[in-house]
PDB file of C-alpha atoms in Angstrom:
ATOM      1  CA  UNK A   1      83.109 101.156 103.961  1.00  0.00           C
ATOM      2  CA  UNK A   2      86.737 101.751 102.289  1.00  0.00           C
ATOM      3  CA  UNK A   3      88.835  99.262 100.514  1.00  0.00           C
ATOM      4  CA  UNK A   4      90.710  98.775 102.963  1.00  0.00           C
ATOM      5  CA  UNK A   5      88.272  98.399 105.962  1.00  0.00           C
ATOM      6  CA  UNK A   6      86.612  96.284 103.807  1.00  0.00           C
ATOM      7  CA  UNK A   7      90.221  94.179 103.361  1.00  0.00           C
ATOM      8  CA  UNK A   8      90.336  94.435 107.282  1.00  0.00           C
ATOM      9  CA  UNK A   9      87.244  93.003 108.117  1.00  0.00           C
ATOM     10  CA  UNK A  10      87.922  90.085 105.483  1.00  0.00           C
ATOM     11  CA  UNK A  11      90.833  89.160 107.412  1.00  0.00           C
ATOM     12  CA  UNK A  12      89.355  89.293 110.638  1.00  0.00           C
ATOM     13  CA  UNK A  13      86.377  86.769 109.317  1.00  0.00           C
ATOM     14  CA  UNK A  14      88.480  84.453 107.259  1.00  0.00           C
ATOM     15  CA  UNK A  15      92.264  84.916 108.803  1.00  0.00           C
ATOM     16  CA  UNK A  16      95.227  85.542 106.947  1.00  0.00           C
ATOM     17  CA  UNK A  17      96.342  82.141 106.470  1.00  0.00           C
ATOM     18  CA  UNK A  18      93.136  81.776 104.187  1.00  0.00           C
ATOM     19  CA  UNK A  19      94.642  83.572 101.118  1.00  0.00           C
ATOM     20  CA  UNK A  20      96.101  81.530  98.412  1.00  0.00           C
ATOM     21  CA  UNK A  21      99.377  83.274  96.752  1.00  0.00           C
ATOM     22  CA  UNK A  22      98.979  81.229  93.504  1.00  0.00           C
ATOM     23  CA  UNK A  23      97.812  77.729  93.383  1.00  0.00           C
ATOM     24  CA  UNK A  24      98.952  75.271  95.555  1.00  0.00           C
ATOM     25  CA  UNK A  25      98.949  71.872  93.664  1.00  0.00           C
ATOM     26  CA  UNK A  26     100.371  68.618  94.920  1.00  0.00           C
ATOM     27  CA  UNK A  27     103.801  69.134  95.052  1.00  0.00           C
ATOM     28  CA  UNK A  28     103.787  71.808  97.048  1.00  0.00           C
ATOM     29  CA  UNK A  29     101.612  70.167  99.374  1.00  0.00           C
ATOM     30  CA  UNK A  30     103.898  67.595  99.567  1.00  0.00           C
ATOM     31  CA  UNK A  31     106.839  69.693 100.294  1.00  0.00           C
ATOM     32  CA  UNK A  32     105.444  71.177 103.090  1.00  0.00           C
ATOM     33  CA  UNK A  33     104.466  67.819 105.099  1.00  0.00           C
ATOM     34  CA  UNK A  34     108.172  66.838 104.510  1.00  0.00           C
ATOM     35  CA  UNK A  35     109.117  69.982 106.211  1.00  0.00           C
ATOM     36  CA  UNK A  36     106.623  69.545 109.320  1.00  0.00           C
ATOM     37  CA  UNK A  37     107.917  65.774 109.163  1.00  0.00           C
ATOM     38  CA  UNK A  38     111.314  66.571 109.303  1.00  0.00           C
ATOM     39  CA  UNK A  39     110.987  69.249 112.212  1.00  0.00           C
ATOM     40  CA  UNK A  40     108.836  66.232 114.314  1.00  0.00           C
ATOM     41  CA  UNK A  41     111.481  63.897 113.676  1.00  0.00           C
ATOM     42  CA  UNK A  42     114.107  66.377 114.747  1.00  0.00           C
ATOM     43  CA  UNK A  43     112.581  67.934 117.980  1.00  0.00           C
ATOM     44  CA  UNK A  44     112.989  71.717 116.122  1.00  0.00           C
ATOM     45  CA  UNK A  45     110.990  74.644 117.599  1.00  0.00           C
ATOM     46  CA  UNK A  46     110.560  77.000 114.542  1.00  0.00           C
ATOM     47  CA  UNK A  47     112.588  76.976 111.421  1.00  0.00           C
ATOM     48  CA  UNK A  48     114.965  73.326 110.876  1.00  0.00           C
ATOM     49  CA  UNK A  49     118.672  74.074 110.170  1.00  0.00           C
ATOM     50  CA  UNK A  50     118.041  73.287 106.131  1.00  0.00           C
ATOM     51  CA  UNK A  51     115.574  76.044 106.681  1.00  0.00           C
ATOM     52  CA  UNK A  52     117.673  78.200 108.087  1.00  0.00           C
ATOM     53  CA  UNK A  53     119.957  77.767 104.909  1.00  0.00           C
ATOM     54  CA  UNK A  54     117.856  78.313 102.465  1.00  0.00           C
ATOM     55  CA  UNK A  55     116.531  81.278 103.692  1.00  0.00           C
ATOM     56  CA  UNK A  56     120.161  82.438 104.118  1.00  0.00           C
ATOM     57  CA  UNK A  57     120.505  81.595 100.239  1.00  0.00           C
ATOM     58  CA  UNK A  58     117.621  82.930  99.058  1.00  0.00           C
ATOM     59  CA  UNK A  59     118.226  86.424 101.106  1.00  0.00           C
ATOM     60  CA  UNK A  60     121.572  86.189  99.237  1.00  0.00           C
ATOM     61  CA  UNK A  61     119.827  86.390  95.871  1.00  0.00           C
ATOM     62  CA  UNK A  62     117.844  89.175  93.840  1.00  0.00           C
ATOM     63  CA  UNK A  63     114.825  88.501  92.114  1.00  0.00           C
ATOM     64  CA  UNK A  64     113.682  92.378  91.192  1.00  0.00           C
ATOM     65  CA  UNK A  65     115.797  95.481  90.280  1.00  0.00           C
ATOM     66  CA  UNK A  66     115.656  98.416  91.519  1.00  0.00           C
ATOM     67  CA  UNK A  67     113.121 100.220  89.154  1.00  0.00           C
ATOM     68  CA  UNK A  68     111.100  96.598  89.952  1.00  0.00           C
ATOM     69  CA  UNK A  69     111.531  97.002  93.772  1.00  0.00           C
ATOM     70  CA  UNK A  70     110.627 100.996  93.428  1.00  0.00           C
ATOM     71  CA  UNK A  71     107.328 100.266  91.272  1.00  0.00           C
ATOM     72  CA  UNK A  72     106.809  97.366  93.711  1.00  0.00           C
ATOM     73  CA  UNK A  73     106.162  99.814  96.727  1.00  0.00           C
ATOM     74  CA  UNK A  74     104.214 102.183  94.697  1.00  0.00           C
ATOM     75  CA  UNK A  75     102.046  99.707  93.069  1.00  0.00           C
ATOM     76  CA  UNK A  76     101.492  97.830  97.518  1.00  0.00           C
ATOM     77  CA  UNK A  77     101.119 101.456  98.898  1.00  0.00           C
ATOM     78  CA  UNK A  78      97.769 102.186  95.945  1.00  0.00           C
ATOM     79  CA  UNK A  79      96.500  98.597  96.669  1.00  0.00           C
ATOM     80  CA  UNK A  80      96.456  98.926 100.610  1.00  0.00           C
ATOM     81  CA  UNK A  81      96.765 102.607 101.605  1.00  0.00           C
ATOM     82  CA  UNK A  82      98.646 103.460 104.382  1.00  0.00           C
ATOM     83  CA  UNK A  83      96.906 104.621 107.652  1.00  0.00           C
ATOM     84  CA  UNK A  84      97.734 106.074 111.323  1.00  0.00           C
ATOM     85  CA  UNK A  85      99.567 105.351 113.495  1.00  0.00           C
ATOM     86  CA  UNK A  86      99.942 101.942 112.015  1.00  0.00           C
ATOM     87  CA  UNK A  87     101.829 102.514 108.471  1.00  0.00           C
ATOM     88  CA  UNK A  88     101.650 100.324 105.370  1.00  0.00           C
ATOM     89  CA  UNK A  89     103.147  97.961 103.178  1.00  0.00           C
ATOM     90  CA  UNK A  90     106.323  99.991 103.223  1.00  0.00           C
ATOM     91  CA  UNK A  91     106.489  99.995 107.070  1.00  0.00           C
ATOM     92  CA  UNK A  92     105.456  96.548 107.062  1.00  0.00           C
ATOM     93  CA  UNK A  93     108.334  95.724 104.286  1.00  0.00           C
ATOM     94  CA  UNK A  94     105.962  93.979 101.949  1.00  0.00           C
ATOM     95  CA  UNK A  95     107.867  94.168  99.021  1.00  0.00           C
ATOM     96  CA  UNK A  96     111.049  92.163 100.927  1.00  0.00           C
ATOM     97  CA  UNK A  97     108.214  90.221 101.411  1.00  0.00           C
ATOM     98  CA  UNK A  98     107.291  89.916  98.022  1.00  0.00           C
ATOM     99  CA  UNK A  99     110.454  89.393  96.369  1.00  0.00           C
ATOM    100  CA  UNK A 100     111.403  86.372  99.152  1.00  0.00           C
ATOM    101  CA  UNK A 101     108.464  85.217  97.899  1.00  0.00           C
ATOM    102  CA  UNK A 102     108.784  85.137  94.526  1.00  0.00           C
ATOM    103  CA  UNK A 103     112.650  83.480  94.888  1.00  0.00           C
ATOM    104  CA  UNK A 104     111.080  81.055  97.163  1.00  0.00           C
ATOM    105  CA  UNK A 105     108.047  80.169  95.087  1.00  0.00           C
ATOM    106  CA  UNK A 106     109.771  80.582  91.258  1.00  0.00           C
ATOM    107  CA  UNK A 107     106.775  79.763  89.261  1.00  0.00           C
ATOM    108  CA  UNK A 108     105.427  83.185  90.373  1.00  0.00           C
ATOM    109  CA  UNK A 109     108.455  84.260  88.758  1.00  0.00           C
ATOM    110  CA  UNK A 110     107.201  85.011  85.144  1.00  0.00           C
ATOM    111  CA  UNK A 111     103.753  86.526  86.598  1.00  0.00           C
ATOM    112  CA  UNK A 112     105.430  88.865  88.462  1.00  0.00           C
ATOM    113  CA  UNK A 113     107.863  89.950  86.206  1.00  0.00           C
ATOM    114  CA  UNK A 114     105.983  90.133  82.877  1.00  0.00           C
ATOM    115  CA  UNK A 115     103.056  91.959  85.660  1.00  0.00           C
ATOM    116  CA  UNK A 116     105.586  94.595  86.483  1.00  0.00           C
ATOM    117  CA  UNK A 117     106.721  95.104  82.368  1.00  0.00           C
ATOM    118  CA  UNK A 118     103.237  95.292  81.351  1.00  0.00           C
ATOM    119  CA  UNK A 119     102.517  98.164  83.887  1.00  0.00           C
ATOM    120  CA  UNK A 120     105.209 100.105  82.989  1.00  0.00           C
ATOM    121  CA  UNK A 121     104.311  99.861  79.316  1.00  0.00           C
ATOM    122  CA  UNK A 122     100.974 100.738  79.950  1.00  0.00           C
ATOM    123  CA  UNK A 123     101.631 103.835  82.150  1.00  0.00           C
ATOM    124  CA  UNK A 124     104.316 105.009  79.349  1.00  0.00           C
ATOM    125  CA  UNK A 125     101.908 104.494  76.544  1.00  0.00           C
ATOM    126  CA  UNK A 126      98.637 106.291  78.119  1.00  0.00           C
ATOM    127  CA  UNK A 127     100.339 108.488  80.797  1.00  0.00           C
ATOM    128  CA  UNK A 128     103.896 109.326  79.035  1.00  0.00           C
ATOM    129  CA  UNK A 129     105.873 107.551  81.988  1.00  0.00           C
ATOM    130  CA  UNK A 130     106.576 104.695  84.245  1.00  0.00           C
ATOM    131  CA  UNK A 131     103.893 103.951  86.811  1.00  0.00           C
ATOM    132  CA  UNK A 132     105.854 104.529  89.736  1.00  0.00           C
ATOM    133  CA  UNK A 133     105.691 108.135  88.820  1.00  0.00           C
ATOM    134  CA  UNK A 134     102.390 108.466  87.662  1.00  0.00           C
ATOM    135  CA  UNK A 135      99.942 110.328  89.436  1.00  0.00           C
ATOM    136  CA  UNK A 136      97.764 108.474  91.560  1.00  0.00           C
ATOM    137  CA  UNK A 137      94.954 109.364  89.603  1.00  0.00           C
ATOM    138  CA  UNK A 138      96.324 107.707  86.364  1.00  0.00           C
ATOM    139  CA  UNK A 139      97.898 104.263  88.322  1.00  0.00           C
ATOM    140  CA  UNK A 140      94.234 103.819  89.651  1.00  0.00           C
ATOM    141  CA  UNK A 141      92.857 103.818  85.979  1.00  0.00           C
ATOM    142  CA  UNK A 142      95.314 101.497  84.862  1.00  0.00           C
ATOM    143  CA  UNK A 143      94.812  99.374  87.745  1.00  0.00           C
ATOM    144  CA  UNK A 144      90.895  99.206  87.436  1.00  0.00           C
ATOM    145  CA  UNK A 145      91.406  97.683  84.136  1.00  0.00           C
ATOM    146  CA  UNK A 146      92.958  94.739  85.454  1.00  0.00           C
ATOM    147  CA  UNK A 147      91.679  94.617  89.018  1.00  0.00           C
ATOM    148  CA  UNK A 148      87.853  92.444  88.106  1.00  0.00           C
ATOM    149  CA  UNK A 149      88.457  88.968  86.978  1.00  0.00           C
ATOM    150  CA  UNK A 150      85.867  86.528  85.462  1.00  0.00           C
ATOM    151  CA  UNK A 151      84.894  84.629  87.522  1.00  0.00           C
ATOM    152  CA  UNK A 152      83.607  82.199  85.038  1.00  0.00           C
ATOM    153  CA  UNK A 153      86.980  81.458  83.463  1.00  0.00           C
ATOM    154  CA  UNK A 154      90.184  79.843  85.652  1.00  0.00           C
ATOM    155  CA  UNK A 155      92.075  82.416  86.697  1.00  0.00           C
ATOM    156  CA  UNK A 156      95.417  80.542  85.065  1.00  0.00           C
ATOM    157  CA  UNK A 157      93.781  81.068  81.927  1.00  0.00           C
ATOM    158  CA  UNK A 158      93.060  85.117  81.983  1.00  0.00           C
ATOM    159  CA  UNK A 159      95.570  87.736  80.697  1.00  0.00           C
ATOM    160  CA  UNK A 160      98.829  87.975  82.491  1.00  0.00           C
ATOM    161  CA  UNK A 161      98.070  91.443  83.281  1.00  0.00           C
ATOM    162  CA  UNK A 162      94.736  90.077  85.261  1.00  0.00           C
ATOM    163  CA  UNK A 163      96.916  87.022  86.913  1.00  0.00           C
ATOM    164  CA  UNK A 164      99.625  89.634  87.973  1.00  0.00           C
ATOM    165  CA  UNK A 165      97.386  91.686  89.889  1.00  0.00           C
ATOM    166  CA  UNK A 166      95.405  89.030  91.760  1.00  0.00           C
ATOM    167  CA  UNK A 167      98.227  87.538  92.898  1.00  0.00           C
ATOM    168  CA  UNK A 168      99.695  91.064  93.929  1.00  0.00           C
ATOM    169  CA  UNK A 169      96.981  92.060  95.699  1.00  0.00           C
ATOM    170  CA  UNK A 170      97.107  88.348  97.399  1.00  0.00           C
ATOM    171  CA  UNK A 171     101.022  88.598  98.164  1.00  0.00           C
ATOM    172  CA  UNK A 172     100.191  92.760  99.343  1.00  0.00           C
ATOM    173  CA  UNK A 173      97.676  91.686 102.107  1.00  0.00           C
ATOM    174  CA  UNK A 174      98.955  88.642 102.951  1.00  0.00           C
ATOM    175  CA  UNK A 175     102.706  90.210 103.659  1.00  0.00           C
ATOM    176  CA  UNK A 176     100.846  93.267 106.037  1.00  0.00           C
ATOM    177  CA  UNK A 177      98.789  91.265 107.843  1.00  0.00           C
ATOM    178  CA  UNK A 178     100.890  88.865 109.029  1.00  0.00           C
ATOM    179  CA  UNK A 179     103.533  91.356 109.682  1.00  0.00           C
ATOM    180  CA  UNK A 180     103.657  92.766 113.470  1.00  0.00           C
ATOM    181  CA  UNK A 181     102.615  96.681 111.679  1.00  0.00           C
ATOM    182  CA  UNK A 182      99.728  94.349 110.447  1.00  0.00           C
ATOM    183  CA  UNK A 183      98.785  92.324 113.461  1.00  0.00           C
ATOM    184  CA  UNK A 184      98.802  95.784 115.684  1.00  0.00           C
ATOM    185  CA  UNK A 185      96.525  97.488 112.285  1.00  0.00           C
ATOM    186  CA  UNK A 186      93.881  94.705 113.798  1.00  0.00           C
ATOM    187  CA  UNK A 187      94.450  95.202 116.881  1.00  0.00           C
ATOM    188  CA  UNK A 188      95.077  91.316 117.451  1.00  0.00           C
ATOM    189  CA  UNK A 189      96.456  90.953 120.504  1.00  0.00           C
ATOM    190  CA  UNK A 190      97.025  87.018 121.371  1.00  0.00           C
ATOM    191  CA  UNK A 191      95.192  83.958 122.500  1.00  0.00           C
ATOM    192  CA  UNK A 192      93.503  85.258 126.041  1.00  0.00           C
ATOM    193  CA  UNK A 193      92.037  82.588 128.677  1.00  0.00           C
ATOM    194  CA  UNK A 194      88.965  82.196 129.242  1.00  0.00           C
ATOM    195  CA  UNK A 195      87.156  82.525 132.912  1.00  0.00           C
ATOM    196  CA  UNK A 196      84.739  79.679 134.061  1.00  0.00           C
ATOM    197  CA  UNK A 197      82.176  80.518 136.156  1.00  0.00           C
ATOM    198  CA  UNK A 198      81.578  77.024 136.655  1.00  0.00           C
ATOM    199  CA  UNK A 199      77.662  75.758 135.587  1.00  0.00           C
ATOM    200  CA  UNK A 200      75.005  78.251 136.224  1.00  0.00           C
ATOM    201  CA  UNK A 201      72.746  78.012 139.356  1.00  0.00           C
ATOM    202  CA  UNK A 202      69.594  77.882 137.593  1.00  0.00           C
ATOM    203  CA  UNK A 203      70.888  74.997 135.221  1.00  0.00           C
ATOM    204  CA  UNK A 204      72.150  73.301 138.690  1.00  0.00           C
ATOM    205  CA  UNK A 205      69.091  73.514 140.430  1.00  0.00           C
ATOM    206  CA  UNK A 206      66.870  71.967 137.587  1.00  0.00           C
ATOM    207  CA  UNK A 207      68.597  69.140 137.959  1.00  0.00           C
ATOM    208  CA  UNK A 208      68.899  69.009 141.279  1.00  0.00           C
ATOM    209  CA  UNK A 209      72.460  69.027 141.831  1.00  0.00           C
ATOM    210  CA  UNK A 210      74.622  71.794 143.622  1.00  0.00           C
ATOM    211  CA  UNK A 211      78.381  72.311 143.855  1.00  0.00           C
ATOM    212  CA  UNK A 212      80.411  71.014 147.071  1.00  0.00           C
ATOM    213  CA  UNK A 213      81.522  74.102 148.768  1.00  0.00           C
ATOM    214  CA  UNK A 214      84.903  73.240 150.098  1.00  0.00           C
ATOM    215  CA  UNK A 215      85.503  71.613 146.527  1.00  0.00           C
ATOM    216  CA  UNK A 216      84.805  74.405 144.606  1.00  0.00           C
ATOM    217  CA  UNK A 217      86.325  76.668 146.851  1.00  0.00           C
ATOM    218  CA  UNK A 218      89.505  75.282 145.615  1.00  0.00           C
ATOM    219  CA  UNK A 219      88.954  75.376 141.911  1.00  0.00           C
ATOM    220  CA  UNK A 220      87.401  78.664 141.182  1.00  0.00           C
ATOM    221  CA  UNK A 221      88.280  81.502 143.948  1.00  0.00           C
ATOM    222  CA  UNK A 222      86.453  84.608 141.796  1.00  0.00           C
ATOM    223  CA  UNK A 223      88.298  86.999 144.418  1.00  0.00           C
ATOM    224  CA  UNK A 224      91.535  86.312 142.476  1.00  0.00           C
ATOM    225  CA  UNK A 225      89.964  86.213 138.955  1.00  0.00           C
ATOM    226  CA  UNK A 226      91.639  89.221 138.053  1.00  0.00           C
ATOM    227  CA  UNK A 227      95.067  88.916 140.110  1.00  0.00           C
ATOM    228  CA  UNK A 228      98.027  88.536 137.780  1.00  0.00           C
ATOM    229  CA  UNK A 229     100.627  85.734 139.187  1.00  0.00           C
ATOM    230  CA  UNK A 230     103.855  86.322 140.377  1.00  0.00           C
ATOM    231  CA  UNK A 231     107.189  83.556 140.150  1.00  0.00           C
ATOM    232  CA  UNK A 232     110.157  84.049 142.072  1.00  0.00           C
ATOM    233  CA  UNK A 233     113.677  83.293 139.737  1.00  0.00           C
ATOM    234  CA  UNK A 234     113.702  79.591 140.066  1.00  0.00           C
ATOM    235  CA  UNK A 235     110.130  79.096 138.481  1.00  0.00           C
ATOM    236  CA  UNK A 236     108.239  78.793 141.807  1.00  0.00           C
ATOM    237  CA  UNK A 237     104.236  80.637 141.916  1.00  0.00           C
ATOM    238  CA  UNK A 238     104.438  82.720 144.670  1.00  0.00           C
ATOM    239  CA  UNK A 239     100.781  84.225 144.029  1.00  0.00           C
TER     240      UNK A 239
END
């Protein structure tokens, strides 16, 4: 199994909502149950009008230059390959992704910053240039230096260089599979209703109950299991 198959099927198991950008302490925590008060208390269907602000302020900000945003795509595109006909993190604009991120979430500020300077000196020093425009080849060997973690020590107390790429690889995945390039990639398609048969015969019989016909008659009709419903314009089922 490849990397990324093996990144798919970790998604599918755990769901993308499982993966931790950086640690989430208290505060944070606390943050967001203001947020889902405050859009209970206000009757809001997705994102509050103070939301809606700071989004607008944050999008209005830059957090990465352009070498940053370049070495950025290079560095998503080597940790999640791209693949047919779905894309990758460039189609699923995971490196917007990661720079709202990092504006919205500023103690991942220093990580990624002093993550992206560290690979760049690295590349330049073993390779003779930056790592966006190293070969593949040589931005793989850097990378497996700094891709394994111990597991024995807190990951807030490892090298930068380790803490930058976990949380990379975190913020990589987590922006493609929750885009809509992503969600297609798993072929997720939705919450789907379920068909009742109703309780089996046999497990009627041996307790020697059946159903009433005319009653379930009206309940389940299996001959329009399969029918899709229509609605005139004023909201009315028609069939």
């Amino acid at each position: 199994m490849d990397r990324r198959k093996s990144i798919q099927t970790m998604i599918l198991g755990a769901g993308a909502s499982a993966l931790a950008f950086h640690g989430c302490g208290s505060e944070a925590e606390e943050k967001a149950q203001g947020a889902v008060a405050q859009a209970g208390d206000t009757h809001y269907f997705g994102r509050t009008p103070k939301e809606l602000e700071r989004i607008e302020k944050l999008n209005a900000e830059r957090l990465f230059n352009e070498h940053e945003m370049e070495t950025i795509a290079v560095l998503s595109t080597v940790i999640l390959p791209p693949k047919e006909p779905f894309g990758g993190p460039l189609e699923a604009d995971v490196p917007e992704f990661i720079e709202f991120i990092g504006k919205d979430m500023p103690d991942m500020q220093n990580t990624l910053l002093g993550g992206l300077m560290w690979l760049d000196h690295r590349s330049n020093t073993e390779c003779g240039t930056e790592f966006k425009t190293a070969t593949l080849e040589q931005q793989k060997q850097i990378l497996d230096t700094i891709c394994y973690q111990d597991m024995d020590v807190p990951l807030d107390e490892q090298p930068l260089e380790i803490q930058f790429f976990a949380l990379m690889r975190n913020l990589v995945v987590t922006g493609y599979y929750t885009s809509k390039v992503g969600i297609a990639d798993l072929g997720y398609k939705g919450n789907s209703p379920n068909v009742w048969d109703g309780v089996p015969d046999e497990v009627l019989k041996k307790h020697g109950v059946e159903y009433d016909p005319e009653w379930i008659a009206k309940c389940v009709d299996q001959s329009k299991r399969n029918d899709i419903a229509q609605w005139d314009e004023n909201g009315n089922l028609l069939t």
